Coordinates of C-alpha atoms in Angstrom, one line a residue:
Chain E
M28 CA 49.8 22.6 127.5
A29 CA 52.8 20.3 127.5
D30 CA 52.6 19.7 131.2
T31 CA 48.9 18.7 131.2
I32 CA 48.4 15.0 130.5
F33 CA 44.6 14.9 130.7
Q34 CA 42.1 17.6 130.0
V35 CA 38.5 16.8 131.0
S36 CA 35.7 19.2 130.1
D37 CA 32.0 18.8 130.9
L38 CA 32.3 15.0 130.9
R39 CA 29.0 13.2 131.1
V40 CA 28.1 9.6 131.3
D41 CA 24.6 8.3 131.4
V42 CA 23.2 4.8 131.1
P43 CA 19.7 3.4 130.4
D44 CA 17.9 2.8 133.7
M45 CA 16.5 -0.6 133.1
T46 CA 14.7 -0.8 136.4
R47 CA 12.3 2.0 135.1
K48 CA 12.2 0.8 131.5
P49 CA 8.6 0.6 130.1
L50 CA 7.7 -2.6 128.3
F51 CA 7.8 -0.8 125.0
G52 CA 10.0 2.2 124.2
A53 CA 13.3 3.4 125.5
A54 CA 14.4 3.3 129.1
P55 CA 14.9 6.7 130.8
R56 CA 18.6 7.7 131.2
L57 CA 20.3 7.5 134.5
E58 CA 23.0 10.2 134.9
I59 CA 26.2 8.8 136.4
L60 CA 28.5 11.8 135.7
K61 CA 26.8 15.1 135.4
G62 CA 29.4 17.2 133.6
V63 CA 32.8 17.2 135.4
S64 CA 35.8 19.3 134.3
F65 CA 39.4 19.2 135.4
D66 CA 43.0 18.9 134.2
I67 CA 45.7 16.6 135.4
A68 CA 49.2 17.9 135.4
R69 CA 51.9 15.5 134.2
G70 CA 53.9 13.9 137.0
T71 CA 51.3 14.6 139.7
V72 CA 49.1 12.3 141.9
L73 CA 45.5 13.2 141.8
G74 CA 43.1 11.7 144.4
I75 CA 39.4 11.1 143.6
V76 CA 37.3 10.6 146.7
G77 CA 33.6 10.0 147.2
G78 CA 31.1 7.6 148.8
S79 CA 29.6 4.6 147.1
G80 CA 27.6 5.6 144.1
S81 CA 29.3 8.9 143.7
G82 CA 30.6 8.0 140.3
K83 CA 34.3 7.9 141.2
T84 CA 34.9 4.5 139.5
T85 CA 32.9 5.5 136.4
L86 CA 35.0 8.7 136.2
G87 CA 38.2 6.6 136.4
R88 CA 37.0 4.1 133.8
T89 CA 36.0 6.9 131.5
L90 CA 39.5 8.5 131.8
V91 CA 41.1 5.2 130.5
R92 CA 38.2 4.9 128.0
L93 CA 36.8 1.6 129.3
V94 CA 33.6 3.6 129.3
E95 CA 32.7 5.9 126.4
P96 CA 31.5 9.4 127.5
S97 CA 28.0 10.4 126.5
A98 CA 29.0 14.0 126.2
G99 CA 31.9 16.3 126.9
R100 CA 35.5 16.2 125.8
L101 CA 38.5 14.1 126.9
L102 CA 42.0 15.0 125.8
F103 CA 45.0 12.7 126.5
D104 CA 48.3 14.4 125.8
G105 CA 46.6 16.8 123.5
Q106 CA 44.8 14.1 121.5
D107 CA 41.0 14.0 121.6
I108 CA 40.1 10.4 122.8
T109 CA 36.4 11.2 123.7
H110 CA 35.0 8.9 121.0
L111 CA 38.2 7.1 119.8
S112 CA 37.5 3.6 118.5
D113 CA 38.7 0.6 120.3
A114 CA 41.3 -0.1 117.5
D115 CA 42.6 3.5 117.7
M116 CA 42.6 3.3 121.5
R117 CA 44.8 0.2 121.3
A118 CA 47.7 2.2 120.1
L119 CA 47.5 4.4 123.3
R120 CA 46.8 1.5 125.7
P121 CA 50.5 0.9 126.6
R122 CA 50.7 4.4 127.8
I123 CA 47.6 4.2 129.9
Q124 CA 47.6 1.5 132.5
M125 CA 45.3 0.4 135.3
I126 CA 45.7 -1.3 138.7
F127 CA 42.5 -2.9 140.1
Q128 CA 40.9 -3.2 143.5
D129 CA 40.8 -6.9 143.9
P130 CA 44.1 -8.5 142.9
M131 CA 42.6 -12.0 143.3
S132 CA 40.0 -11.4 140.5
S133 CA 42.3 -9.3 138.3
L134 CA 45.1 -11.8 138.2
N135 CA 44.5 -15.0 136.1
P136 CA 44.8 -17.9 138.6
R137 CA 46.2 -20.2 135.9
L138 CA 49.0 -17.9 134.9
T139 CA 52.3 -17.6 136.8
V140 CA 53.2 -14.1 138.0
G141 CA 55.9 -14.0 135.2
R142 CA 53.4 -14.8 132.5
T143 CA 50.9 -12.3 133.9
I144 CA 53.4 -9.5 133.7
A145 CA 54.8 -10.6 130.3
A146 CA 51.4 -11.0 128.6
P147 CA 50.7 -7.3 127.8
L148 CA 54.3 -7.0 126.7
G149 CA 53.7 -9.7 124.1
A150 CA 56.8 -11.5 125.6
G151 CA 57.6 -14.7 127.4
A152 CA 57.9 -15.0 131.2
G153 CA 61.7 -15.0 130.9
D154 CA 61.8 -11.5 129.4
P155 CA 64.2 -9.3 131.3
R156 CA 61.5 -6.6 131.6
V157 CA 59.6 -9.0 133.9
K158 CA 62.5 -9.4 136.2
A159 CA 63.0 -5.6 136.2
A160 CA 59.4 -4.9 137.0
L161 CA 59.4 -7.4 139.9
E162 CA 62.5 -5.8 141.2
Q163 CA 60.9 -2.4 141.1
V164 CA 58.0 -3.4 143.2
G165 CA 60.3 -5.1 145.7
L166 CA 59.6 -8.8 144.9
P167 CA 62.3 -11.4 144.3
A168 CA 62.8 -12.5 140.7
A169 CA 61.9 -16.1 141.8
F170 CA 58.3 -14.9 142.3
A171 CA 57.9 -15.0 138.5
R172 CA 57.3 -18.8 138.8
R173 CA 54.6 -18.5 141.5
Y174 CA 50.9 -18.5 141.1
P175 CA 48.5 -15.8 142.5
H176 CA 47.1 -18.1 145.2
E177 CA 50.6 -18.6 146.6
L178 CA 50.9 -14.9 147.4
S179 CA 49.6 -12.7 150.2
G180 CA 47.2 -9.8 149.4
G181 CA 50.0 -7.2 149.5
Q182 CA 52.2 -9.3 147.2
R183 CA 49.3 -9.8 144.7
Q184 CA 48.8 -6.1 144.6
R185 CA 52.5 -5.6 143.9
V186 CA 52.2 -8.0 141.0
G187 CA 49.3 -5.8 139.7
I188 CA 51.6 -2.8 140.0
A189 CA 54.5 -4.6 138.3
R190 CA 52.2 -5.6 135.4
A191 CA 51.2 -1.9 135.0
I192 CA 54.7 -0.4 135.2
A193 CA 56.3 -3.0 132.9
M194 CA 54.5 -1.3 130.0
R195 CA 56.4 1.9 130.8
P196 CA 53.1 3.9 130.9
D197 CA 52.8 7.7 131.3
F198 CA 49.6 7.3 133.3
I199 CA 48.3 4.8 135.8
L200 CA 44.8 4.6 137.2
A201 CA 44.6 3.0 140.7
D202 CA 41.1 2.2 141.8
E203 CA 40.7 1.4 145.5
I204 CA 43.9 -0.6 145.4
V205 CA 44.6 -0.7 149.1
S206 CA 41.1 -1.0 150.5
G207 CA 41.3 -4.8 150.7
L208 CA 44.7 -4.9 152.4
D209 CA 45.8 -5.1 156.0
V210 CA 47.1 -1.8 157.4
S211 CA 50.7 -3.0 157.2
S212 CA 50.5 -4.0 153.6
Q213 CA 48.5 -0.9 152.9
A214 CA 51.4 1.3 154.2
Q215 CA 53.9 -0.7 152.1
V216 CA 51.9 -0.4 148.9
L217 CA 51.3 3.3 149.4
M218 CA 55.1 3.9 150.0
L219 CA 55.9 1.8 146.9
L220 CA 53.5 3.9 144.7
E221 CA 55.0 7.1 146.2
Q222 CA 58.5 6.0 145.2
L223 CA 57.5 4.7 141.7
V224 CA 55.8 8.0 140.8
V225 CA 59.0 9.9 141.5
E226 CA 61.3 7.3 139.9
L227 CA 59.4 6.7 136.8
G228 CA 57.9 10.2 136.4
L229 CA 54.4 8.7 136.4
T230 CA 51.1 10.5 136.5
L231 CA 48.7 8.7 138.9
V232 CA 45.0 8.9 139.6
F233 CA 44.3 7.3 142.9
I234 CA 40.6 6.5 143.6
S235 CA 39.5 5.9 147.2
H236 CA 36.5 6.1 149.5
D237 CA 38.9 6.7 152.4
L238 CA 40.4 10.2 152.7
S239 CA 42.9 9.1 155.3
V240 CA 45.0 7.2 152.9
I241 CA 44.9 10.1 150.3
R242 CA 46.8 12.7 152.3
R243 CA 50.3 11.1 152.1
L244 CA 50.2 10.2 148.4
C245 CA 48.2 12.9 146.5
S246 CA 49.0 16.5 145.7
R247 CA 45.5 17.3 144.7
V248 CA 42.1 15.9 145.6
I249 CA 38.7 15.9 143.8
V250 CA 35.7 15.2 146.0
L251 CA 32.9 13.7 144.0
R252 CA 29.2 13.3 145.1
S253 CA 26.3 12.1 142.9
G254 CA 28.3 12.5 139.7
E255 CA 29.4 16.1 140.4
I256 CA 32.6 17.6 141.7
V257 CA 31.9 19.3 145.0
E258 CA 35.5 20.3 145.8
D259 CA 38.7 20.4 143.9
A260 CA 41.7 21.5 146.0
A261 CA 45.3 21.1 146.9
T262 CA 45.6 18.2 149.4
A263 CA 46.8 20.4 152.3
D264 CA 44.0 22.9 151.8
L265 CA 41.4 20.2 151.5
F266 CA 42.4 18.7 154.9
E267 CA 43.0 21.9 156.7
R268 CA 40.3 24.2 155.1
P269 CA 37.6 22.0 153.6
Q270 CA 35.2 24.3 151.8
H271 CA 32.2 22.0 151.1
A272 CA 30.0 20.6 153.8
Y273 CA 30.2 17.1 152.2
T274 CA 34.0 17.2 152.4
R275 CA 33.8 18.1 156.1
E276 CA 31.3 15.3 156.6
L277 CA 33.8 12.8 155.0
L278 CA 36.6 14.1 157.1
D279 CA 34.6 14.0 160.4
A280 CA 33.5 10.4 159.7
I281 CA 37.1 9.1 159.8
P282 CA 37.8 7.4 163.1
I283 CA 41.2 8.8 164.1
P284 CA 43.0 6.2 166.2
D285 CA 43.0 8.3 169.4
P286 CA 40.3 7.9 172.1
S287 CA 40.8 11.5 173.1
V288 CA 39.7 12.9 169.7
R289 CA 35.9 13.4 169.8
W290 CA 34.0 11.7 167.1
Chain Y
M27 CA 36.0 -10.5 189.2
S28 CA 35.2 -12.9 186.4
G29 CA 33.7 -11.7 183.2
F30 CA 30.5 -12.7 181.5
L31 CA 32.7 -14.3 178.9
E32 CA 35.9 -15.9 180.0
I33 CA 38.2 -17.6 177.5
R34 CA 41.1 -19.4 179.2
G35 CA 44.1 -21.0 177.6
L36 CA 42.2 -21.7 174.3
S37 CA 44.3 -23.5 171.7
A38 CA 43.0 -24.6 168.4
R39 CA 44.6 -26.4 165.5
L40 CA 43.9 -27.5 161.9
A41 CA 42.7 -31.0 162.0
G42 CA 44.7 -32.2 159.0
T43 CA 48.1 -30.7 159.4
G44 CA 48.1 -30.1 163.1
Q45 CA 49.0 -26.4 162.5
R46 CA 48.3 -24.4 165.6
L47 CA 45.8 -21.6 164.9
L48 CA 45.0 -20.2 168.4
R49 CA 47.8 -20.2 171.0
S50 CA 46.6 -20.3 174.6
V51 CA 44.3 -17.3 174.2
D52 CA 43.0 -15.7 177.4
I53 CA 40.2 -13.1 177.1
S54 CA 38.0 -11.7 179.8
L55 CA 34.9 -9.7 179.0
P56 CA 32.8 -8.3 181.9
A57 CA 29.1 -7.9 181.4
G58 CA 28.3 -4.7 179.6
S59 CA 31.8 -3.9 178.4
V60 CA 33.3 -3.8 174.9
R61 CA 36.5 -5.6 173.9
G62 CA 38.2 -5.1 170.5
L63 CA 39.9 -8.1 168.9
V64 CA 42.5 -6.6 166.6
G65 CA 45.0 -8.1 164.2
E66 CA 45.8 -8.6 160.6
S67 CA 44.1 -11.2 158.4
G68 CA 44.9 -14.6 159.5
A69 CA 45.7 -13.5 163.1
G70 CA 42.7 -15.6 164.4
K71 CA 40.5 -12.7 165.5
S72 CA 37.4 -14.0 163.7
M73 CA 38.2 -17.6 164.8
I74 CA 37.8 -16.6 168.4
G75 CA 34.4 -15.1 167.7
K76 CA 33.4 -18.2 165.9
A77 CA 34.7 -20.4 168.7
V78 CA 32.5 -18.5 171.2
L79 CA 29.4 -18.8 169.0
G80 CA 30.2 -22.5 168.4
V81 CA 30.4 -22.1 164.6
L82 CA 34.0 -23.1 164.0
P83 CA 34.6 -24.8 160.6
K84 CA 34.9 -28.6 161.0
A85 CA 38.5 -28.5 160.0
V86 CA 39.4 -26.5 163.2
E87 CA 39.7 -28.5 166.4
I88 CA 39.9 -27.0 169.8
V89 CA 42.8 -28.8 171.6
E90 CA 42.5 -27.3 175.1
G91 CA 41.1 -24.5 177.1
E92 CA 37.8 -23.2 178.4
I93 CA 35.1 -20.9 177.0
L94 CA 33.0 -19.8 180.0
L95 CA 29.8 -18.1 179.0
D96 CA 28.0 -16.9 182.1
E97 CA 30.1 -19.3 184.2
Q98 CA 29.3 -22.3 182.1
D99 CA 32.1 -24.0 180.1
L100 CA 30.7 -24.3 176.6
L101 CA 33.3 -26.9 175.7
K102 CA 32.0 -29.3 178.4
V103 CA 28.3 -29.4 177.5
P104 CA 26.8 -31.6 174.9
P105 CA 26.3 -30.0 171.4
A106 CA 22.5 -29.6 171.6
E107 CA 22.7 -28.0 175.0
R108 CA 25.6 -25.8 173.8
R109 CA 23.5 -24.5 170.9
R110 CA 20.6 -23.7 173.2
L111 CA 22.9 -21.9 175.7
I112 CA 24.6 -19.9 173.0
G113 CA 21.3 -19.1 171.2
A114 CA 19.7 -17.8 174.4
K115 CA 22.7 -15.7 175.5
A116 CA 24.7 -14.6 172.5
A117 CA 24.2 -13.2 169.0
L118 CA 26.3 -12.2 166.0
I119 CA 26.5 -9.1 163.9
P120 CA 28.1 -10.4 160.7
Q121 CA 30.4 -8.5 158.3
D122 CA 28.6 -8.6 155.1
P123 CA 24.9 -7.7 155.3
L124 CA 24.2 -9.0 151.8
T125 CA 25.3 -12.5 152.3
A126 CA 24.0 -12.7 155.8
L127 CA 20.4 -12.1 154.7
N128 CA 18.5 -14.7 152.6
P129 CA 17.8 -12.9 149.2
S130 CA 14.6 -14.8 148.6
R131 CA 12.9 -14.1 151.9
R132 CA 11.2 -11.0 153.3
I133 CA 13.0 -9.1 156.1
G134 CA 10.3 -9.8 158.8
P135 CA 10.6 -13.6 159.0
Q136 CA 14.4 -13.4 158.9
I137 CA 14.3 -11.5 162.2
T138 CA 11.5 -13.5 163.8
D139 CA 12.6 -17.0 162.7
R140 CA 15.3 -17.2 165.3
L141 CA 13.0 -16.0 168.1
V142 CA 10.3 -18.6 167.1
D143 CA 12.4 -21.6 166.1
I144 CA 15.3 -21.4 168.6
L145 CA 13.9 -19.6 171.5
G146 CA 10.3 -20.9 171.2
W147 CA 8.5 -17.5 171.2
E148 CA 4.9 -17.1 170.1
K149 CA 4.7 -15.8 166.5
A150 CA 2.8 -12.6 167.6
R151 CA 5.3 -11.8 170.3
A152 CA 8.2 -12.3 167.9
A153 CA 6.6 -10.0 165.3
S154 CA 5.9 -7.2 167.8
R155 CA 9.5 -7.6 169.1
A156 CA 10.9 -7.3 165.6
L157 CA 8.9 -4.1 165.0
E158 CA 10.2 -2.8 168.3
V159 CA 13.9 -3.4 167.5
L160 CA 13.5 -2.0 164.0
V161 CA 12.2 1.2 165.5
E162 CA 15.2 1.2 167.9
V163 CA 17.7 1.0 165.0
S164 CA 15.9 4.0 163.3
I165 CA 14.4 2.1 160.4
P166 CA 11.7 4.3 158.9
E167 CA 8.3 2.7 158.3
P168 CA 9.2 -0.6 160.0
E169 CA 5.9 -2.4 159.1
R170 CA 6.7 -1.8 155.4
V171 CA 10.4 -2.8 155.7
M172 CA 9.4 -6.1 157.3
R173 CA 7.7 -7.0 154.0
L174 CA 10.6 -6.0 151.8
Y175 CA 13.3 -8.2 150.3
P176 CA 17.0 -7.5 151.1
H177 CA 17.8 -6.2 147.6
E178 CA 15.3 -3.4 148.1
L179 CA 17.5 -1.9 150.9
S180 CA 20.8 -0.1 150.9
G181 CA 23.9 -1.6 152.6
G182 CA 23.5 0.7 155.6
M183 CA 19.9 -0.3 156.0
R184 CA 20.7 -4.0 155.7
Q185 CA 23.3 -3.6 158.4
R186 CA 20.8 -1.9 160.7
I187 CA 18.5 -4.8 160.2
L188 CA 21.2 -7.3 161.2
I189 CA 21.9 -5.2 164.3
A190 CA 18.2 -5.2 165.1
S191 CA 18.1 -8.9 164.7
A192 CA 21.1 -9.4 166.9
F193 CA 19.6 -7.4 169.7
A194 CA 16.0 -8.8 169.3
A195 CA 16.4 -11.6 171.9
E196 CA 18.1 -9.4 174.4
P197 CA 21.4 -11.3 174.3
K198 CA 24.0 -10.7 177.1
L199 CA 26.8 -11.1 174.6
I200 CA 27.1 -9.9 171.0
V201 CA 30.0 -10.8 168.7
A202 CA 30.4 -8.2 166.0
D203 CA 32.7 -9.5 163.2
E204 CA 34.0 -6.5 161.2
P205 CA 30.4 -5.1 161.0
T206 CA 31.3 -1.9 159.0
T207 CA 34.1 -3.1 156.7
A208 CA 31.8 -3.1 153.7
L209 CA 30.4 0.3 154.3
D210 CA 31.2 3.9 153.4
V211 CA 33.0 5.9 156.0
T212 CA 30.0 8.2 156.7
V213 CA 27.6 5.2 157.0
Q214 CA 30.2 3.4 159.1
K215 CA 30.1 6.2 161.6
Q216 CA 26.3 6.1 161.9
I217 CA 26.3 2.3 162.3
L218 CA 29.1 2.3 164.9
K219 CA 27.3 5.0 166.9
L220 CA 24.2 2.9 166.7
I221 CA 25.9 -0.2 168.0
S222 CA 27.5 1.7 170.9
Q223 CA 24.2 3.3 171.9
L224 CA 22.3 0.0 171.9
Q225 CA 25.2 -1.8 173.7
A226 CA 25.2 0.8 176.4
R227 CA 21.4 1.0 176.7
H228 CA 21.0 -2.8 177.0
G229 CA 24.2 -3.5 179.0
T230 CA 25.3 -6.0 176.4
A231 CA 28.9 -7.3 176.4
L232 CA 30.4 -6.8 173.0
L233 CA 33.3 -8.7 171.4
F234 CA 34.3 -6.4 168.5
V235 CA 36.4 -8.0 165.8
T236 CA 38.1 -5.5 163.6
H237 CA 41.4 -4.7 161.8
D238 CA 40.9 -1.0 162.3
L239 CA 42.5 0.6 165.3
G240 CA 40.7 3.8 164.6
V241 CA 37.4 2.0 165.1
V242 CA 38.7 0.4 168.3
S243 CA 39.6 3.8 169.8
K244 CA 36.0 4.9 169.3
V245 CA 33.9 2.0 170.4
C246 CA 35.9 -0.3 172.8
D247 CA 36.9 -0.2 176.4
T248 CA 39.6 -2.9 176.2
L249 CA 41.4 -4.6 173.4
S250 CA 43.4 -7.7 172.6
V251 CA 46.0 -7.5 169.9
L252 CA 46.5 -10.8 168.1
Y253 CA 49.4 -12.0 166.1
A254 CA 49.4 -15.5 164.6
G255 CA 46.7 -16.7 167.0
K256 CA 48.5 -15.4 170.1
V257 CA 47.4 -12.4 172.2
V258 CA 50.5 -10.2 172.3
E259 CA 48.8 -7.4 174.2
D260 CA 45.8 -7.2 176.4
T261 CA 45.1 -3.7 177.8
T262 CA 42.6 -0.8 178.0
V263 CA 42.0 1.5 175.1
Q264 CA 43.2 4.5 177.2
R265 CA 46.5 2.8 178.0
F266 CA 47.0 1.3 174.5
F267 CA 46.6 4.5 172.6
A268 CA 48.8 6.5 175.1
A269 CA 51.6 3.9 174.9
P270 CA 51.3 0.5 173.3
Q271 CA 53.6 -2.0 175.0
H272 CA 54.4 -4.8 172.6
P273 CA 56.6 -3.9 169.6
Y274 CA 54.1 -5.4 167.2
S275 CA 51.3 -3.3 168.7
Q276 CA 53.4 -0.2 168.3
A277 CA 54.1 -1.0 164.7
L278 CA 50.4 -1.7 164.0
L279 CA 49.5 1.7 165.4
A280 CA 52.2 3.4 163.4
A281 CA 50.8 1.7 160.2
T282 CA 47.3 2.9 160.8
P283 CA 46.3 5.9 158.7
R284 CA 45.9 9.2 160.6
H285 CA 45.3 12.1 158.4
T286 CA 45.8 14.6 161.2
D287 CA 49.4 13.5 161.5
P288 CA 50.4 12.1 158.1
A289 CA 54.1 11.9 158.9
A290 CA 53.6 9.6 161.9
S291 CA 51.1 7.3 160.2
L292 CA 51.1 4.7 157.4
Q293 CA 54.5 3.4 158.3
P294 CA 55.1 -0.2 157.1
V295 CA 55.6 -2.7 159.9
P296 CA 59.4 -3.2 160.1
Q297 CA 60.6 -6.7 159.2
A298 CA 62.6 -6.9 162.5
V299 CA 59.3 -6.6 164.4
I300 CA 57.7 -9.3 162.4
D301 CA 60.7 -11.6 162.9
A302 CA 60.7 -11.0 166.6
A303 CA 57.0 -11.7 166.9
M304 CA 57.5 -14.9 164.8
A305 CA 60.3 -16.0 167.1
E306 CA 58.1 -15.3 170.1
V307 CA 55.4 -17.5 168.7
A308 CA 57.9 -20.3 167.8
A309 CA 59.4 -20.2 171.4
D310 CA 55.8 -20.5 172.7
D311 CA 55.1 -23.5 170.5
A312 CA 58.3 -25.2 171.6
A313 CA 57.3 -24.9 175.2
W314 CA 53.7 -25.9 174.7
R315 CA 52.6 -29.3 176.0
P316 CA 48.9 -29.7 175.3
Q317 CA 46.9 -31.6 178.0
G318 CA 45.9 -35.1 177.0
G319 CA 48.4 -36.1 174.3
A320 CA 51.1 -35.0 172.0
H321 CA 50.5 -32.4 169.4
G322 CA 50.9 -33.1 165.7

């Protein structure tokens, strides 16, 4: 039990389908997650893959309780957080951090990098933890005085990572954090994550629609389709012996940069 | 042999600051072939596409060079004539199908408008052509889809409609600007196969702007690798993927994800390679003397 950080059992999320709501009466429910179950071992990197509308982002947001499950059970470090109130969640927030897809819209354009990283710490931009976090993500301390618009996409994403790790979390959720980046920054950010996971003993969930970036980073992968897990396997097994037809379809669709590989 | 599209020594700069954006770009695209324009954001790949279609932002000025479309220099003809030429011979497949379609108008007129207003077709002819191309891009129930609004269709369907629209007037050249970046990997594959099929069937020349070397290896015949507005490598797809020549191209290929060989992919571009490429660009600029005046 001690080495399991998240236990997810029969997790369901549904929302009212307002496009089919009758004028009077309740809207029918639209099922986003249809009962997913899995555990996350401490100190591992779990990949969640699926197409658009598969529910991967909802699953991630439910794990960090930005979304409340409709049914099922969610344990974080042995504690039931399925229906924990916002106030009670707040005590856990420092331990559960998130890095978002679009660093331009998840960083406040009016705050310097230093203040952005310091805000969740409840400290000032001069706090030594800000400098340490910048250092850990490979940015010079002088970046604390810059604004998001002065940075490149890869640098902004590093700031997002710095803000998350400054809290010394146990768990980080990274939702499509490299899909907006150029390949060269993509490689840098992935290597940085790889290194931070080891150095800080983090548990990471990495959500992506692109299986090709998952292989290096993740030890285990969950493939999601229409709110259901279709495959849950060790990364090497998934890539070499995909069991489900949908996984094979996802793998076959990746354009491997080699004209001699049939596509 | 000269290509259907010939770009020669094209240089562009930012009007205000004089910063050079395109650096003596040469690109040759024979009729019916596909060239990839590859590079990272800011490398100028989209700008070349925009220059060809005559839709550069006002702040960008072309300093020198030629853009020959079917042997006519687009930069030497008056604007009205240029628009007519480009409208008749070229088309665009844009990146984002949601912003490229007008949300408040039905699909049908959005395809036929261009044929009627710019090319002067009869309405009935335009409508029947629109149906024809919708069938060609495998849109089910095309008559019904013509009456729908963009929000009623999925991203993949919207992209099919823009492809149909691009091919509607039988252009000899299509510029595709990152046409699948916003799509899922499985939909991307369908859309790319569709573009390749139509391109081959109609013998269209295709300028394919992308940041994804994987995509280039599947749909292009030749490619130009851009760095800071300069073509650093111009070669065939076969040669490039067997042995890229320029150090920057090599680094770009090593950075591209390749799940079949994880150890040899996703490698960050070494700083030394970037420094060398920057130095190359700076040396280029120092030696550059634009025709007809000093540069800013």
